[in-house]
Amino acid sequence: AQTVTQSQPEMSVQEAETVTLSCTYDTSESDYYLFWYKQPPSRQMILVIRQEAYKQQNATENRFSVNFQKAAKSFSLKISDSQLGDAAMYFCAYGNDYKLSFGAGTTVTVRA
Amino acid sequence: GAGVSQSPSNKVTEKGKDVELRCDPISGHTALYWYRQSLGQGLEFLIYFQGNSAPDKSGLPSDRFSAERTGGSVSTLTIQRTQQEDSAVYLCASSAAPSGSETQYFGPGTRLLVL
């Protein structure tokens, strides 16, 4: 089974500043997919960004970008210009067949 | 169309009772997944459906847990003789196909509390 590790249980960021969430994973596969999901207090898991392992270019979605280091098996998420609405729990997930393996999550608080 | 829906939103039950949790996937999605999220934890895979069949039930924690899917659409997760350790949020997700490349879309979950 794949292991996904998020080493930061909590992160705090000032509004309009940048925060980076770390994620590492363990796999022997060469082709797989990585995801960041956001879970606000409403419990609804929302896809933030996804990365295909065969692509070298880092994925970007508006204020969200990733730093994908395949050799290091690292997949960090950068949130730029943080907004109050970004406050949530963020989960890193690994998928290569049908099911996703999730990390334990990082709670992000945004200070006004 | 609408997203993934789940019912009930919250369920409180007494230890030993049976509960049924329902999931309505996105229309046309052939793959459906159940996950469990314990308090402050990540998601734990329970079971996956491709159409009406469940090729992978490996995540079900005990034989008290079962799930079915009918008509390639609605799925029901049943927990028999509930225990306090079953208390968690149960999340359902669906995707267009059972592939790691397909994005899984999640419902809002059912929070189960076993007293």
Coordinates of C-alpha atoms in Angstrom, one line a residue:
Chain A
A1 CA 0.0 0.0 0.0
Q2 CA 1.2 3.5 -0.8
T3 CA 2.0 5.8 2.2
V4 CA 1.3 9.5 2.0
T5 CA 2.9 11.7 4.7
Q6 CA 2.0 15.2 5.6
S7 CA 4.3 16.3 8.3
Q8 CA 2.6 19.5 9.3
P9 CA -0.5 19.0 11.3
E10 CA -1.2 22.8 11.4
M11 CA -0.1 25.9 9.5
S12 CA -1.0 29.5 10.0
V13 CA -0.6 32.3 7.4
Q14 CA -1.3 36.0 7.4
E15 CA -3.9 37.1 4.8
A16 CA -2.3 37.9 1.5
E17 CA 0.9 36.0 2.4
T18 CA 2.1 32.7 1.0
V19 CA 2.1 29.3 2.7
T20 CA 3.5 26.0 1.6
L21 CA 2.2 22.6 2.7
S22 CA 4.5 19.6 2.4
C23 CA 3.6 16.1 1.3
T24 CA 5.8 13.1 0.6
Y25 CA 4.8 9.7 -0.6
D26 CA 6.2 6.2 -1.1
T27 CA 5.7 4.2 -4.2
S28 CA 7.5 1.9 -6.6
E29 CA 5.3 2.9 -9.5
S30 CA 6.4 5.2 -12.2
D31 CA 3.0 6.3 -13.5
Y32 CA 0.6 7.7 -10.9
Y33 CA -1.3 10.8 -10.0
L34 CA -1.2 13.2 -7.1
F35 CA -3.9 15.4 -5.8
W36 CA -4.5 18.1 -3.2
Y37 CA -8.0 18.3 -1.7
K38 CA -9.4 21.0 0.5
Q39 CA -11.9 20.2 3.2
P40 CA -13.6 23.2 4.8
P41 CA -15.8 22.8 8.0
S42 CA -18.7 21.9 5.7
R43 CA -16.9 18.5 5.2
Q44 CA -17.1 18.8 1.4
M45 CA -13.9 17.6 -0.1
I46 CA -13.0 19.9 -3.0
L47 CA -10.2 19.2 -5.5
V48 CA -7.7 21.9 -5.5
I49 CA -5.1 20.7 -8.0
R50 CA -3.8 17.5 -9.6
Q51 CA -0.5 16.4 -11.1
E52 CA 0.3 13.7 -13.5
A53 CA 3.6 12.0 -12.5
Y54 CA 4.7 11.8 -16.2
K55 CA 4.5 15.5 -16.6
Q56 CA 7.6 17.5 -15.5
Q57 CA 5.8 20.8 -15.5
N58 CA 4.3 21.7 -12.1
A59 CA 0.6 22.2 -12.1
T60 CA -0.9 25.6 -11.4
E61 CA -4.5 26.6 -10.6
N62 CA -4.8 30.3 -10.0
R63 CA -3.3 31.0 -6.6
F64 CA -2.5 27.4 -6.0
S65 CA 0.7 25.7 -7.4
V66 CA 2.6 22.6 -6.7
N67 CA 6.3 21.8 -6.5
F68 CA 6.5 18.2 -7.7
Q69 CA 9.9 16.5 -7.2
K70 CA 9.5 13.0 -8.6
A71 CA 12.9 11.6 -7.6
A72 CA 12.4 12.9 -4.0
K73 CA 8.7 11.7 -4.0
S74 CA 7.7 15.1 -2.8
F75 CA 4.6 17.1 -3.7
S76 CA 4.2 20.4 -1.9
L77 CA 1.3 22.8 -2.3
K78 CA 1.9 26.6 -2.4
I79 CA -1.0 28.9 -1.7
S80 CA -0.2 32.5 -2.7
D81 CA -2.1 35.6 -1.7
S82 CA -3.9 33.7 1.0
Q83 CA -7.5 34.5 1.6
L84 CA -9.8 33.9 4.5
G85 CA -11.7 31.4 2.4
D86 CA -8.6 29.3 2.1
A87 CA -8.9 28.2 5.8
A88 CA -9.6 24.5 5.7
M89 CA -7.9 21.1 6.1
Y90 CA -5.8 20.2 3.1
F91 CA -5.2 16.6 2.2
C92 CA -2.6 15.2 -0.2
A93 CA -3.6 12.1 -2.0
Y94 CA -1.9 9.5 -4.2
G95 CA -3.7 7.5 -6.9
N96 CA -2.4 5.0 -9.5
D97 CA -5.2 2.6 -10.1
Y98 CA -8.6 3.4 -8.7
K99 CA -8.3 4.2 -5.1
L100 CA -6.7 7.1 -3.4
S101 CA -4.3 7.0 -0.5
F102 CA -4.6 10.1 1.7
G103 CA -2.3 11.8 4.1
A104 CA -3.4 12.8 7.6
G105 CA -4.1 16.4 6.5
T106 CA -2.8 19.9 7.4
T107 CA -5.1 22.4 9.0
V108 CA -4.6 25.9 7.5
T109 CA -5.7 28.9 9.5
V110 CA -5.6 32.4 7.9
R111 CA -5.1 35.4 10.1
A112 CA -6.9 38.6 9.1
Chain B
G1 CA -25.7 17.9 -13.2
A2 CA -25.8 17.8 -9.4
G3 CA -22.8 16.7 -7.5
V4 CA -22.5 13.6 -5.2
S5 CA -25.2 13.6 -2.5
Q6 CA -25.3 11.6 0.7
S7 CA -28.0 11.0 3.3
P8 CA -28.5 11.4 6.1
S9 CA -26.2 14.3 6.8
N10 CA -25.9 13.2 10.5
K11 CA -26.9 10.0 12.2
V12 CA -26.9 9.2 15.9
T13 CA -27.6 5.7 16.9
E14 CA -27.3 3.4 19.9
K15 CA -24.6 0.7 20.1
G16 CA -25.9 -2.5 18.6
K17 CA -28.3 -1.0 16.2
D18 CA -27.9 -1.2 12.4
V19 CA -27.5 1.8 10.2
E20 CA -27.8 2.5 6.5
L21 CA -25.9 5.3 4.7
R22 CA -26.9 6.3 1.2
C23 CA -24.9 7.8 -1.7
D24 CA -26.1 9.2 -4.9
P25 CA -23.2 9.6 -7.3
I26 CA -22.9 12.0 -10.2
S27 CA -25.0 10.9 -13.1
G28 CA -23.1 8.8 -15.5
H29 CA -20.2 8.0 -13.2
T30 CA -19.4 4.3 -13.3
A31 CA -17.1 4.2 -10.3
L32 CA -18.1 4.8 -6.8
Y33 CA -16.0 4.7 -3.6
W34 CA -16.7 4.7 0.1
Y35 CA -14.2 6.2 2.6
R36 CA -14.2 6.6 6.3
Q37 CA -12.7 9.6 8.1
S38 CA -12.2 9.3 11.8
L39 CA -11.9 12.5 13.9
G40 CA -8.9 14.6 12.8
Q41 CA -7.7 11.8 10.5
G42 CA -7.2 11.3 6.8
L43 CA -9.5 9.2 4.7
E44 CA -9.5 5.4 4.9
F45 CA -10.6 3.5 1.8
L46 CA -13.5 1.1 2.5
I47 CA -14.8 -0.3 -0.8
Y48 CA -15.0 0.5 -4.5
F49 CA -17.7 -0.2 -7.1
Q50 CA -17.4 -0.5 -10.8
G51 CA -21.0 -0.5 -12.0
N52 CA -22.8 -2.8 -9.6
S53 CA -19.9 -5.0 -8.7
A54 CA -17.4 -4.4 -6.0
P55 CA -14.0 -5.6 -7.2
D56 CA -12.3 -4.4 -4.1
K57 CA -13.8 -4.8 -0.6
S58 CA -10.5 -4.9 1.1
G59 CA -11.0 -1.8 3.2
L60 CA -14.1 -3.0 5.0
P61 CA -13.0 -3.2 8.6
S62 CA -15.2 -6.2 9.6
D63 CA -18.0 -8.4 8.4
R64 CA -20.4 -6.0 10.1
F65 CA -19.8 -3.7 7.2
S66 CA -21.4 -4.3 3.8
A67 CA -22.3 -2.2 0.8
E68 CA -24.3 -2.6 -2.4
R69 CA -24.9 -0.6 -5.5
T70 CA -28.0 -1.0 -7.6
G71 CA -28.7 0.1 -11.2
G72 CA -25.1 1.4 -11.5
S73 CA -26.2 4.4 -9.5
V74 CA -27.2 4.6 -5.8
S75 CA -25.1 2.9 -3.2
T76 CA -25.9 1.9 0.4
L77 CA -23.3 1.3 3.1
T78 CA -24.8 -0.8 5.9
I79 CA -23.2 -1.2 9.3
Q80 CA -24.7 -3.9 11.5
R81 CA -24.5 -4.1 15.3
T82 CA -22.8 -0.7 15.4
Q83 CA -19.9 -0.2 17.9
Q84 CA -18.6 3.1 19.3
E85 CA -15.5 2.8 17.2
D86 CA -17.7 3.0 14.1
S87 CA -18.2 6.7 14.9
A88 CA -16.8 8.7 12.0
V89 CA -17.6 10.6 8.9
Y90 CA -18.4 8.3 6.0
L91 CA -17.6 9.9 2.6
C92 CA -18.7 8.7 -0.8
A93 CA -17.0 9.7 -4.0
S94 CA -17.6 9.0 -7.7
S95 CA -15.6 9.2 -10.8
A96 CA -16.3 8.8 -14.5
A97 CA -14.1 5.7 -14.7
P98 CA -12.1 3.6 -12.2
S99 CA -8.7 5.0 -12.9
G100 CA -6.2 6.8 -11.0
S101 CA -6.2 9.5 -13.6
E102 CA -9.9 10.3 -13.0
T103 CA -10.8 12.9 -10.5
Q104 CA -12.9 11.6 -7.6
Y105 CA -15.8 13.9 -6.7
F106 CA -16.9 13.7 -3.1
G107 CA -20.2 14.1 -1.3
P108 CA -20.6 16.0 1.9
G109 CA -20.4 12.9 4.0
T110 CA -22.5 11.3 6.8
R111 CA -21.4 11.9 10.3
L112 CA -22.2 8.8 12.3
L113 CA -22.2 8.9 16.1
V114 CA -22.7 5.7 18.0
L115 CA -23.6 6.2 21.6

